[in-house]
CSV table of C-alpha atoms in Angstrom, one decimal:
chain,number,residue,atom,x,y,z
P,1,UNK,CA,106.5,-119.6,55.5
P,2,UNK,CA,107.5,-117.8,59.2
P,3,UNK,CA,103.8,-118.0,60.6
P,4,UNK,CA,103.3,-121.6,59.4
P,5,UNK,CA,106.6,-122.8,60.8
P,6,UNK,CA,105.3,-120.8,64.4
P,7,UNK,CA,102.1,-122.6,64.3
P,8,UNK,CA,103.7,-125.8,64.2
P,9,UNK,CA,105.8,-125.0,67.1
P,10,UNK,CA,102.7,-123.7,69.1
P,11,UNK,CA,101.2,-126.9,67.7
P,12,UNK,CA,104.0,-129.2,68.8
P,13,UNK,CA,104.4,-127.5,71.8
P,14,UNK,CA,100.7,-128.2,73.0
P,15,UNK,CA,100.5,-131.4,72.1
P,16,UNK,CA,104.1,-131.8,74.3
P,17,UNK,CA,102.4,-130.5,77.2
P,18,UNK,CA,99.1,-132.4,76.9
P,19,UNK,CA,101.1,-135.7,76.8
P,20,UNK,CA,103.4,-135.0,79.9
P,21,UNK,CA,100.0,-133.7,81.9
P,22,UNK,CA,98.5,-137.4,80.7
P,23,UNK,CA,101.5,-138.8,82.2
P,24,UNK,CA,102.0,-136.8,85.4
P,25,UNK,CA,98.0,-137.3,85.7
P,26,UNK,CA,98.6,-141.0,85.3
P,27,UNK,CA,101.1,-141.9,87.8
P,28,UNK,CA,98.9,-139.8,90.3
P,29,UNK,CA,100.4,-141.5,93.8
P,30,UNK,CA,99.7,-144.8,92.8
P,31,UNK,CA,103.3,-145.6,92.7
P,32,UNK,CA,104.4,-143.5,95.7
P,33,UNK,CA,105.5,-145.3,98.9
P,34,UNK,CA,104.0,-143.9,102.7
P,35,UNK,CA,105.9,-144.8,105.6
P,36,UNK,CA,103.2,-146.9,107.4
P,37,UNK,CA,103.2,-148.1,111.3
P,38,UNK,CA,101.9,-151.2,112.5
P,39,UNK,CA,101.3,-152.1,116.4
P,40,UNK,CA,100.9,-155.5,117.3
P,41,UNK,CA,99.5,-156.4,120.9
P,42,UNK,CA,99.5,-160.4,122.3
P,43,UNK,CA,97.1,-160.5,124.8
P,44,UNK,CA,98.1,-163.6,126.9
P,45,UNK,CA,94.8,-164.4,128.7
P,46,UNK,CA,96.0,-167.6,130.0
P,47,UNK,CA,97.9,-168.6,133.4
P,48,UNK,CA,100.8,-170.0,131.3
P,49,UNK,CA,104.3,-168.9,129.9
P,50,UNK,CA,103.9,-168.2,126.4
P,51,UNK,CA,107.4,-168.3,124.6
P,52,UNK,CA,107.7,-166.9,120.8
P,53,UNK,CA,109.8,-165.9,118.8
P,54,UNK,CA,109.1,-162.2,119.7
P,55,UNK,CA,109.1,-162.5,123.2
P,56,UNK,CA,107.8,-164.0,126.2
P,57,UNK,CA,104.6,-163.2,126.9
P,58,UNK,CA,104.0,-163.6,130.8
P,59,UNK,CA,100.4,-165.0,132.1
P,60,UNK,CA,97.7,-162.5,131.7
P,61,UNK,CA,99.7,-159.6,130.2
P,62,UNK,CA,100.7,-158.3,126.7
P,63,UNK,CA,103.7,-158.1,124.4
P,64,UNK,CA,103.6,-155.4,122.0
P,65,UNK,CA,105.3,-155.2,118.7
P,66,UNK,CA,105.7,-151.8,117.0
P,67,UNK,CA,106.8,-151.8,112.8
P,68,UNK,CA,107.4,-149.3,110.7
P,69,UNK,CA,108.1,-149.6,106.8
P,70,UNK,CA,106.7,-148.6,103.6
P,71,UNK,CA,103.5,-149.6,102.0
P,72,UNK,CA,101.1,-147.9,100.2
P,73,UNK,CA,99.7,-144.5,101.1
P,74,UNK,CA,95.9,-145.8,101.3
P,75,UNK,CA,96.5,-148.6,103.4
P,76,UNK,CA,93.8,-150.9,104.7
P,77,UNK,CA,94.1,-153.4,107.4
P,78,UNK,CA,94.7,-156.5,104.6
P,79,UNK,CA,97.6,-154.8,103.6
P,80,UNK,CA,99.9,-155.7,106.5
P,81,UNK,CA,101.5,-158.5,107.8
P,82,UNK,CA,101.8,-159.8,111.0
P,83,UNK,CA,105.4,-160.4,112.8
P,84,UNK,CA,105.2,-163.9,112.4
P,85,UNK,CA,105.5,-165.8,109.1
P,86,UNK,CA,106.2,-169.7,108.0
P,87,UNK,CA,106.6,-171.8,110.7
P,88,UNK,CA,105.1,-170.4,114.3
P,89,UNK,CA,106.2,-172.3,116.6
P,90,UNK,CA,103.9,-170.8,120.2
P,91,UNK,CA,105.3,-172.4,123.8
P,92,UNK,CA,103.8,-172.7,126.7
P,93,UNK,CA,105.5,-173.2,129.9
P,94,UNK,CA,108.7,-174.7,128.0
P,95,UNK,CA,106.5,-178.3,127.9
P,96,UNK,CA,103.6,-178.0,125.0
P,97,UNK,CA,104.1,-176.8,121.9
P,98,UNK,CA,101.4,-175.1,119.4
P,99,UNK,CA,102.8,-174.7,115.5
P,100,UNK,CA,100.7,-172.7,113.3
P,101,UNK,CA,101.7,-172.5,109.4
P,102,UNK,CA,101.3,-169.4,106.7
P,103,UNK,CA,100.0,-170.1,103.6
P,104,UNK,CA,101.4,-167.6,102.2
P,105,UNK,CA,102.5,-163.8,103.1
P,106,UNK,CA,100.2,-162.5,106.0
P,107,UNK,CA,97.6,-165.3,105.7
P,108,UNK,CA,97.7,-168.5,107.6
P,109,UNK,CA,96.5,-169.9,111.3
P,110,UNK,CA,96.6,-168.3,114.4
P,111,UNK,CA,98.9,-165.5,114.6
P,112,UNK,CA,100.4,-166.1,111.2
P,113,UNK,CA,97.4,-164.6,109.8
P,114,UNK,CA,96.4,-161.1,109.3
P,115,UNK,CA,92.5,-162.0,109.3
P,116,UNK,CA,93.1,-163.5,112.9
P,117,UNK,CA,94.0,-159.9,114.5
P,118,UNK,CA,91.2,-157.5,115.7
P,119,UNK,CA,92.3,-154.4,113.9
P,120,UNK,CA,91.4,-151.3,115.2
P,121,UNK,CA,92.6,-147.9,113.0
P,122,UNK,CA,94.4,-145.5,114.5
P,123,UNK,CA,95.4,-142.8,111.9
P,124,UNK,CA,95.3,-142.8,108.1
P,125,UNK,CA,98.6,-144.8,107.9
P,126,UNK,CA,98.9,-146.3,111.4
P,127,UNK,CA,96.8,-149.7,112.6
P,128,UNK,CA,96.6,-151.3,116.0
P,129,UNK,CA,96.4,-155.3,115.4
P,130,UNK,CA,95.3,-157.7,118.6
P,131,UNK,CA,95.4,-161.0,119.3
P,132,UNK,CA,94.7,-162.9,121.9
P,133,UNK,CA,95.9,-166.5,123.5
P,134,UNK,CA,93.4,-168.1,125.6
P,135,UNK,CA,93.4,-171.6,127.3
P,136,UNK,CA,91.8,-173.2,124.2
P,137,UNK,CA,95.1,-172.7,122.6
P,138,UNK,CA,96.4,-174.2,125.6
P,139,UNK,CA,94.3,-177.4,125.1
P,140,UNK,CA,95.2,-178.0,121.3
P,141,UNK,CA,98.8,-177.5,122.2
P,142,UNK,CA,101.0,-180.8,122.2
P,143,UNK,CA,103.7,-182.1,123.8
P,144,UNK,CA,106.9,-180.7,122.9
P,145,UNK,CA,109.8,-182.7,121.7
């Protein structure tokens, strides 16, 4: 009876072990968490203020956002979201106003959407983002209220 009661526990035992290397296998990073960086630049390539609700982004120069937070560890470029989300309300010179919407989360008009950036990679879990206001913007701009 002894060596057929060890078997079983050999037998138990292995089957034990296979199941938590299934497991251990399975969650393989999937559900782990990297801190990630994002860097947002404005390029303001007009001669007007630009007002946001970031910052003020003087004529012909640059305001630059820097995030940090968690997101997955094989980020890609689609997976972040830009600073501004809902309502974006752009001002120029305190007098015109430009409002761009999200749809939803990271995708919408202008700068509310992550497809509008030029992205540029800078390490496995760090991206640069750009976008730039030009006079066009400017022109579609209305009167503010």
């Amino acid at each position: 009876m002894q060596p057929k009661t060890n078997l079983m526990c050999y037998l138990l035992s292995g089957i034990n072990g296979i199941v938590f290397i299934i497991m251990i296998s399975s969650c393989g990073g999937e559900n782990v968490d990297c801190l990630v960086t994002s860097t947002f630049v404005f390029l303001n390539r007009t001669n007007h203020i630009i007002i946001t609700s970031e910052g003020v982004i003087n004529p012909n120069s640059e305001l630059s956002i820097r995030q940090e937070g968690l997101g997955p560890c094989s980020v890609k470029a689609s997976n972040y979201v830009p600073p501004f989300l809902g309502e974006t309300n752009i001002i120029f010179n305190n007098d015109k106003c430009l409002v761009y919407q999200s749809e939803k989360v990271g995708r919408g008009e202008g700068p509310a959407g992550i497809d509008n950036y030029v992205s540029k990679r800078i390490s496995k879990l760090h991206y640069e983002f750009r976008y730039e206001f030009t006079d066009l913007d400017y022109e579609k701009a209305e009167d503010c209220n």
